[in-house]
Every structure is written in structure tokens, then in C-alpha cells.
Amino acid sequence: MTKLVRRRTIIFIEDFRKVSKMPNIDSSGSKCSTLNELDRLSELAPLFPQINVECMLTSLLLVRTSHDLYNQSASLLTERGISQGKMRILTSLLLRKKPLLPSELAKSAGVTRSTMTGLINGLEKDGLIRRGAHEDRRMTAIHLTEEGETLLMTTLPEYARVVTSVMSQLTEEERGMLQQLLYKLRTGIELNE
């Protein structure tokens, strides 16, 4: 990595720290230095010249931030006895305002059909959904129960509060820019699949 690239990366990290006012935390919960991570990553450059250290560092920051945000919101849901996957299913049923096929729920939740079967079984056992006849009567549709709707109506505002608290560190313009960049990254991921 050239000195200029390394210096720009260090300036970016320092600016990021000032703006975010957030310490860098490793997966064990202890503070760590992103600059030390950059140094460790830059040590790979001579061994693997094809490695772009800036890309690696950006990826590391993105994954860590995503992981931490997921964990914060998941802990709230766990207190309510529900997982992220189950929450997505219940939310899809609430938003669509009609029963959905398991395949439609799998697509909207971004999971496989076999995973969906397990999620549906758990939600049904908890009384949050029920299986019923679909319009064409040859298929089974998933219905949101009153208990499921009540859980959503009490949990969604708190869930949104946690996410909003984290995202409020960004201005509206920055959130829009972040969304555009994430969509761009999604395109890159889809091209590599």
C-alpha cells in the first residue's frame, strides 16, 4: 500500500471517529484500534499484492457495524421471545393485510423454503400465526393471529426506536447516501453469486 493511500485511509478513519463519536469495538466487546487493524491488513499487501487494503478495511467496518446493529435489535426481540426472521414474517403479513403462501413469505423474508417451514412451525406453536385455506383451496395460506398482531404493535415501535437511535448519528442526506452505496454493493454481491 502506498504511503498516500495509507495516509488517506488514516485521515478517513480519524474523521469517521470524530463524526461518529463511537469507539471501535471488537467482537469480544473490548475497544480496539482500527489503525492497528489497518496496520495488520497492510502487512498482507506484500504477501498478496492483489489485496486492496482499503477495500478490506471498508468491508471490515461494514461487517462489524452491521453485526453490532443486528445484535442490538436482536436483543430487544429476544426479550419478546421472537427472532429477526420471525419478525420479518409477521411484519410481511401485517403489511400485506392478507394471508400469504409460505413461498411468498420465504421470498419477502429472504430465506429458503425449508427455513421458512421451521419459522412458520415456531410462529404457529407460539400462536402468532395460523395455517388456513388459500383462495384457490389447493394451497395453505399463513394468517396473522390477533396475538401476532398485538405482539407486532407493541414491539415495532421499540424496535424502530433502537434502529432510529443508531441511524440518527447520520444526517438525512448521509442516510440517503448510505442507502445508495449499500444498493450499489448489493449489485456487486449479486454479480458475484
PDB file of C-alpha atoms in Angstrom:
ATOM      1  CA  MET A   1       0.000   0.000   0.000  1.00  0.00           C
ATOM      2  CA  THR A   2       1.394   3.366  -0.927  1.00  0.00           C
ATOM      3  CA  LYS A   3       2.054   5.969   1.745  1.00  0.00           C
ATOM      4  CA  LEU A   4      -0.507   8.291   0.149  1.00  0.00           C
ATOM      5  CA  VAL A   5      -3.256   5.638   0.223  1.00  0.00           C
ATOM      6  CA  ARG A   6      -2.378   4.713   3.803  1.00  0.00           C
ATOM      7  CA  ARG A   7      -2.434   8.384   4.862  1.00  0.00           C
ATOM      8  CA  ARG A   8      -5.824   8.954   3.187  1.00  0.00           C
ATOM      9  CA  THR A   9      -7.194   5.891   4.938  1.00  0.00           C
ATOM     10  CA  ILE A  10      -5.880   7.086   8.313  1.00  0.00           C
ATOM     11  CA  ILE A  11      -7.447  10.528   7.739  1.00  0.00           C
ATOM     12  CA  PHE A  12     -10.738   8.849   6.792  1.00  0.00           C
ATOM     13  CA  ILE A  13     -10.702   6.761   9.971  1.00  0.00           C
ATOM     14  CA  GLU A  14      -9.869   9.757  12.156  1.00  0.00           C
ATOM     15  CA  ASP A  15     -12.652  11.807  10.539  1.00  0.00           C
ATOM     16  CA  PHE A  16     -15.049   8.872  10.955  1.00  0.00           C
ATOM     17  CA  ARG A  17     -14.208   8.634  14.659  1.00  0.00           C
ATOM     18  CA  LYS A  18     -14.796  12.388  15.162  1.00  0.00           C
ATOM     19  CA  VAL A  19     -18.140  12.336  13.346  1.00  0.00           C
ATOM     20  CA  SER A  20     -19.475   9.102  14.775  1.00  0.00           C
ATOM     21  CA  LYS A  21     -18.255   9.650  18.355  1.00  0.00           C
ATOM     22  CA  MET A  22     -18.269   5.885  18.605  1.00  0.00           C
ATOM     23  CA  PRO A  23     -15.344   3.792  19.844  1.00  0.00           C
ATOM     24  CA  ASN A  24     -14.196   0.897  17.723  1.00  0.00           C
ATOM     25  CA  ILE A  25     -15.173  -2.313  19.456  1.00  0.00           C
ATOM     26  CA  ASP A  26     -14.104  -5.817  18.563  1.00  0.00           C
ATOM     27  CA  SER A  27     -16.382  -8.873  18.683  1.00  0.00           C
ATOM     28  CA  SER A  28     -15.440  -9.550  22.325  1.00  0.00           C
ATOM     29  CA  GLY A  29     -16.760  -6.102  23.278  1.00  0.00           C
ATOM     30  CA  SER A  30     -13.396  -4.515  24.055  1.00  0.00           C
ATOM     31  CA  LYS A  31     -12.078  -1.361  22.396  1.00  0.00           C
ATOM     32  CA  CYS A  32      -9.603  -1.839  19.597  1.00  0.00           C
ATOM     33  CA  SER A  33      -7.827   0.445  17.211  1.00  0.00           C
ATOM     34  CA  THR A  34      -8.904   0.495  13.595  1.00  0.00           C
ATOM     35  CA  LEU A  35      -5.472   1.877  12.834  1.00  0.00           C
ATOM     36  CA  ASN A  36      -3.946  -1.298  14.287  1.00  0.00           C
ATOM     37  CA  GLU A  37      -6.263  -3.314  12.071  1.00  0.00           C
ATOM     38  CA  LEU A  38      -5.143  -1.211   9.117  1.00  0.00           C
ATOM     39  CA  ASP A  39      -1.522  -1.938  10.015  1.00  0.00           C
ATOM     40  CA  ARG A  40      -2.285  -5.661  10.225  1.00  0.00           C
ATOM     41  CA  LEU A  41      -4.120  -5.548   6.912  1.00  0.00           C
ATOM     42  CA  SER A  42      -1.321  -3.553   5.295  1.00  0.00           C
ATOM     43  CA  GLU A  43       1.101  -6.309   6.345  1.00  0.00           C
ATOM     44  CA  LEU A  44      -0.797  -8.585   3.957  1.00  0.00           C
ATOM     45  CA  ALA A  45      -0.099  -6.326   0.979  1.00  0.00           C
ATOM     46  CA  PRO A  46       3.493  -7.528   0.377  1.00  0.00           C
ATOM     47  CA  LEU A  47       2.359 -11.143   0.675  1.00  0.00           C
ATOM     48  CA  PHE A  48      -0.701 -10.669  -1.529  1.00  0.00           C
ATOM     49  CA  PRO A  49      -0.185  -7.731  -3.919  1.00  0.00           C
ATOM     50  CA  GLN A  50      -3.675  -8.196  -5.347  1.00  0.00           C
ATOM     51  CA  ILE A  51      -5.272  -7.278  -1.986  1.00  0.00           C
ATOM     52  CA  ASN A  52      -6.751  -3.794  -1.814  1.00  0.00           C
ATOM     53  CA  VAL A  53      -6.308  -2.885   1.860  1.00  0.00           C
ATOM     54  CA  GLU A  54      -8.825  -0.015   1.685  1.00  0.00           C
ATOM     55  CA  CYS A  55     -11.482  -2.406   0.367  1.00  0.00           C
ATOM     56  CA  MET A  56     -10.677  -4.888   3.121  1.00  0.00           C
ATOM     57  CA  LEU A  57     -10.870  -2.213   5.806  1.00  0.00           C
ATOM     58  CA  THR A  58     -14.152  -0.843   4.440  1.00  0.00           C
ATOM     59  CA  SER A  59     -15.582  -4.347   4.354  1.00  0.00           C
ATOM     60  CA  LEU A  60     -14.419  -4.965   7.921  1.00  0.00           C
ATOM     61  CA  LEU A  61     -16.074  -1.757   9.151  1.00  0.00           C
ATOM     62  CA  LEU A  62     -19.288  -2.559   7.291  1.00  0.00           C
ATOM     63  CA  VAL A  63     -19.492  -6.104   8.631  1.00  0.00           C
ATOM     64  CA  ARG A  64     -18.692  -5.045  12.196  1.00  0.00           C
ATOM     65  CA  THR A  65     -21.241  -2.215  12.129  1.00  0.00           C
ATOM     66  CA  SER A  66     -23.900  -4.456  10.622  1.00  0.00           C
ATOM     67  CA  HIS A  67     -23.175  -7.144  13.205  1.00  0.00           C
ATOM     68  CA  ASP A  68     -23.425  -4.671  16.100  1.00  0.00           C
ATOM     69  CA  LEU A  69     -26.684  -3.158  14.803  1.00  0.00           C
ATOM     70  CA  TYR A  70     -28.140  -6.636  14.313  1.00  0.00           C
ATOM     71  CA  ASN A  71     -27.169  -7.642  17.865  1.00  0.00           C
ATOM     72  CA  GLN A  72     -28.712  -4.504  19.404  1.00  0.00           C
ATOM     73  CA  SER A  73     -32.034  -5.031  17.679  1.00  0.00           C
ATOM     74  CA  ALA A  74     -31.958  -8.815  18.168  1.00  0.00           C
ATOM     75  CA  SER A  75     -31.588  -8.457  21.945  1.00  0.00           C
ATOM     76  CA  LEU A  76     -34.838  -6.471  22.065  1.00  0.00           C
ATOM     77  CA  LEU A  77     -36.612  -9.129  20.016  1.00  0.00           C
ATOM     78  CA  THR A  78     -35.162 -11.927  22.142  1.00  0.00           C
ATOM     79  CA  GLU A  79     -36.706 -10.274  25.227  1.00  0.00           C
ATOM     80  CA  ARG A  80     -40.044 -10.643  23.424  1.00  0.00           C
ATOM     81  CA  GLY A  81     -39.352 -14.283  22.538  1.00  0.00           C
ATOM     82  CA  ILE A  82     -39.001 -13.654  18.815  1.00  0.00           C
ATOM     83  CA  SER A  83     -36.190 -13.760  16.261  1.00  0.00           C
ATOM     84  CA  GLN A  84     -35.330 -11.397  13.399  1.00  0.00           C
ATOM     85  CA  GLY A  85     -36.638 -13.970  10.895  1.00  0.00           C
ATOM     86  CA  LYS A  86     -39.944 -14.394  12.705  1.00  0.00           C
ATOM     87  CA  MET A  87     -40.283 -10.619  12.967  1.00  0.00           C
ATOM     88  CA  ARG A  88     -39.872 -10.272   9.184  1.00  0.00           C
ATOM     89  CA  ILE A  89     -42.622 -12.848   8.596  1.00  0.00           C
ATOM     90  CA  LEU A  90     -45.069 -11.201  10.987  1.00  0.00           C
ATOM     91  CA  THR A  91     -44.304  -7.769   9.526  1.00  0.00           C
ATOM     92  CA  SER A  92     -44.889  -9.050   5.968  1.00  0.00           C
ATOM     93  CA  LEU A  93     -48.273 -10.436   7.000  1.00  0.00           C
ATOM     94  CA  LEU A  94     -49.216  -7.180   8.716  1.00  0.00           C
ATOM     95  CA  LEU A  95     -48.151  -5.002   5.770  1.00  0.00           C
ATOM     96  CA  ARG A  96     -49.844  -7.144   3.105  1.00  0.00           C
ATOM     97  CA  LYS A  97     -53.092  -7.272   5.141  1.00  0.00           C
ATOM     98  CA  LYS A  98     -53.892 -10.696   3.756  1.00  0.00           C
ATOM     99  CA  PRO A  99     -52.807 -14.307   4.221  1.00  0.00           C
ATOM    100  CA  LEU A 100     -49.696 -15.281   2.260  1.00  0.00           C
ATOM    101  CA  LEU A 101     -48.315 -18.503   0.867  1.00  0.00           C
ATOM    102  CA  PRO A 102     -45.201 -19.888   2.560  1.00  0.00           C
ATOM    103  CA  SER A 103     -43.290 -19.358  -0.706  1.00  0.00           C
ATOM    104  CA  GLU A 104     -44.315 -15.670  -0.762  1.00  0.00           C
ATOM    105  CA  LEU A 105     -43.172 -15.270   2.841  1.00  0.00           C
ATOM    106  CA  ALA A 106     -39.850 -17.004   2.078  1.00  0.00           C
ATOM    107  CA  LYS A 107     -39.233 -14.604  -0.777  1.00  0.00           C
ATOM    108  CA  SER A 108     -40.106 -11.488   1.253  1.00  0.00           C
ATOM    109  CA  ALA A 109     -38.001 -12.668   4.235  1.00  0.00           C
ATOM    110  CA  GLY A 110     -35.066 -13.689   2.035  1.00  0.00           C
ATOM    111  CA  VAL A 111     -34.885 -17.266   3.336  1.00  0.00           C
ATOM    112  CA  THR A 112     -35.145 -20.721   1.802  1.00  0.00           C
ATOM    113  CA  ARG A 113     -38.417 -22.623   1.836  1.00  0.00           C
ATOM    114  CA  SER A 114     -37.017 -25.176   4.276  1.00  0.00           C
ATOM    115  CA  THR A 115     -36.006 -22.388   6.674  1.00  0.00           C
ATOM    116  CA  MET A 116     -39.458 -20.875   6.235  1.00  0.00           C
ATOM    117  CA  THR A 117     -41.088 -24.138   7.286  1.00  0.00           C
ATOM    118  CA  GLY A 118     -39.221 -24.047  10.610  1.00  0.00           C
ATOM    119  CA  LEU A 119     -40.086 -20.383  11.180  1.00  0.00           C
ATOM    120  CA  ILE A 120     -43.753 -20.988  10.400  1.00  0.00           C
ATOM    121  CA  ASN A 121     -43.866 -24.009  12.719  1.00  0.00           C
ATOM    122  CA  GLY A 122     -42.401 -21.920  15.557  1.00  0.00           C
ATOM    123  CA  LEU A 123     -44.752 -18.989  14.972  1.00  0.00           C
ATOM    124  CA  GLU A 124     -47.748 -21.330  14.817  1.00  0.00           C
ATOM    125  CA  LYS A 125     -46.676 -23.065  18.042  1.00  0.00           C
ATOM    126  CA  ASP A 126     -46.450 -19.629  19.710  1.00  0.00           C
ATOM    127  CA  GLY A 127     -49.950 -18.751  18.477  1.00  0.00           C
ATOM    128  CA  LEU A 128     -48.727 -15.787  16.401  1.00  0.00           C
ATOM    129  CA  ILE A 129     -49.900 -17.196  13.057  1.00  0.00           C
ATOM    130  CA  ARG A 130     -52.264 -19.919  11.885  1.00  0.00           C
ATOM    131  CA  ARG A 131     -52.417 -22.054   8.790  1.00  0.00           C
ATOM    132  CA  GLY A 132     -55.597 -21.816   6.756  1.00  0.00           C
ATOM    133  CA  ALA A 133     -57.050 -22.322   3.320  1.00  0.00           C
ATOM    134  CA  HIS A 134     -55.797 -20.183   0.443  1.00  0.00           C
ATOM    135  CA  GLU A 135     -58.187 -18.589  -2.094  1.00  0.00           C
ATOM    136  CA  ASP A 136     -57.754 -21.424  -4.591  1.00  0.00           C
ATOM    137  CA  ARG A 137     -58.172 -24.041  -1.811  1.00  0.00           C
ATOM    138  CA  ARG A 138     -55.342 -26.234  -3.142  1.00  0.00           C
ATOM    139  CA  MET A 139     -52.743 -24.425  -1.064  1.00  0.00           C
ATOM    140  CA  THR A 140     -52.222 -23.457   2.555  1.00  0.00           C
ATOM    141  CA  ALA A 141     -52.023 -19.799   3.455  1.00  0.00           C
ATOM    142  CA  ILE A 142     -50.465 -18.247   6.538  1.00  0.00           C
ATOM    143  CA  HIS A 143     -52.689 -15.914   8.572  1.00  0.00           C
ATOM    144  CA  LEU A 144     -51.610 -13.409  11.232  1.00  0.00           C
ATOM    145  CA  THR A 145     -53.463 -14.004  14.519  1.00  0.00           C
ATOM    146  CA  GLU A 146     -54.658 -11.306  16.917  1.00  0.00           C
ATOM    147  CA  GLU A 147     -51.878 -12.337  19.296  1.00  0.00           C
ATOM    148  CA  GLY A 148     -49.324 -11.916  16.492  1.00  0.00           C
ATOM    149  CA  GLU A 149     -50.690  -8.506  15.583  1.00  0.00           C
ATOM    150  CA  THR A 150     -50.644  -7.406  19.233  1.00  0.00           C
ATOM    151  CA  LEU A 151     -47.019  -8.505  19.573  1.00  0.00           C
ATOM    152  CA  LEU A 152     -46.101  -6.508  16.468  1.00  0.00           C
ATOM    153  CA  MET A 153     -47.959  -3.405  17.571  1.00  0.00           C
ATOM    154  CA  THR A 154     -46.062  -3.363  20.888  1.00  0.00           C
ATOM    155  CA  THR A 155     -42.670  -4.476  19.544  1.00  0.00           C
ATOM    156  CA  LEU A 156     -42.326  -2.488  16.290  1.00  0.00           C
ATOM    157  CA  PRO A 157     -42.226   0.955  17.956  1.00  0.00           C
ATOM    158  CA  GLU A 158     -39.461  -0.171  20.344  1.00  0.00           C
ATOM    159  CA  TYR A 159     -37.584  -1.894  17.524  1.00  0.00           C
ATOM    160  CA  ALA A 160     -37.827   1.267  15.412  1.00  0.00           C
ATOM    161  CA  ARG A 161     -36.586   3.329  18.379  1.00  0.00           C
ATOM    162  CA  VAL A 162     -33.415   1.206  18.657  1.00  0.00           C
ATOM    163  CA  VAL A 163     -32.702   1.420  14.928  1.00  0.00           C
ATOM    164  CA  THR A 164     -33.537   5.140  14.788  1.00  0.00           C
ATOM    165  CA  SER A 165     -31.235   5.831  17.726  1.00  0.00           C
ATOM    166  CA  VAL A 166     -28.315   4.295  15.853  1.00  0.00           C
ATOM    167  CA  MET A 167     -29.196   5.800  12.474  1.00  0.00           C
ATOM    168  CA  SER A 168     -29.725   9.272  13.966  1.00  0.00           C
ATOM    169  CA  GLN A 169     -25.922   9.601  14.041  1.00  0.00           C
ATOM    170  CA  LEU A 170     -26.283  10.310  10.296  1.00  0.00           C
ATOM    171  CA  THR A 171     -27.997  13.273   8.689  1.00  0.00           C
ATOM    172  CA  GLU A 172     -30.892  12.644   6.317  1.00  0.00           C
ATOM    173  CA  GLU A 173     -28.551  13.287   3.393  1.00  0.00           C
ATOM    174  CA  GLU A 174     -25.957  10.844   4.779  1.00  0.00           C
ATOM    175  CA  ARG A 175     -28.632   8.155   5.272  1.00  0.00           C
ATOM    176  CA  GLY A 176     -29.698   8.609   1.653  1.00  0.00           C
ATOM    177  CA  MET A 177     -26.089   8.379   0.513  1.00  0.00           C
ATOM    178  CA  LEU A 178     -25.538   5.265   2.640  1.00  0.00           C
ATOM    179  CA  GLN A 179     -28.627   3.634   1.124  1.00  0.00           C
ATOM    180  CA  GLN A 180     -27.354   4.362  -2.387  1.00  0.00           C
ATOM    181  CA  LEU A 181     -23.945   2.918  -1.547  1.00  0.00           C
ATOM    182  CA  LEU A 182     -25.450  -0.194   0.030  1.00  0.00           C
ATOM    183  CA  TYR A 183     -27.650  -0.784  -3.026  1.00  0.00           C
ATOM    184  CA  LYS A 184     -24.543  -0.429  -5.156  1.00  0.00           C
ATOM    185  CA  LEU A 185     -22.761  -3.025  -3.001  1.00  0.00           C
ATOM    186  CA  ARG A 186     -25.796  -5.344  -3.291  1.00  0.00           C
ATOM    187  CA  THR A 187     -25.407  -5.172  -7.066  1.00  0.00           C
ATOM    188  CA  GLY A 188     -21.754  -6.208  -6.717  1.00  0.00           C
ATOM    189  CA  ILE A 189     -22.737  -9.107  -4.438  1.00  0.00           C
ATOM    190  CA  GLU A 190     -25.402 -10.292  -6.869  1.00  0.00           C
ATOM    191  CA  LEU A 191     -22.927 -10.157  -9.764  1.00  0.00           C
ATOM    192  CA  ASN A 192     -20.512 -12.385  -7.801  1.00  0.00           C
ATOM    193  CA  GLU A 193     -23.124 -15.021  -6.943  1.00  0.00           C
TER     194      GLU A 193
END
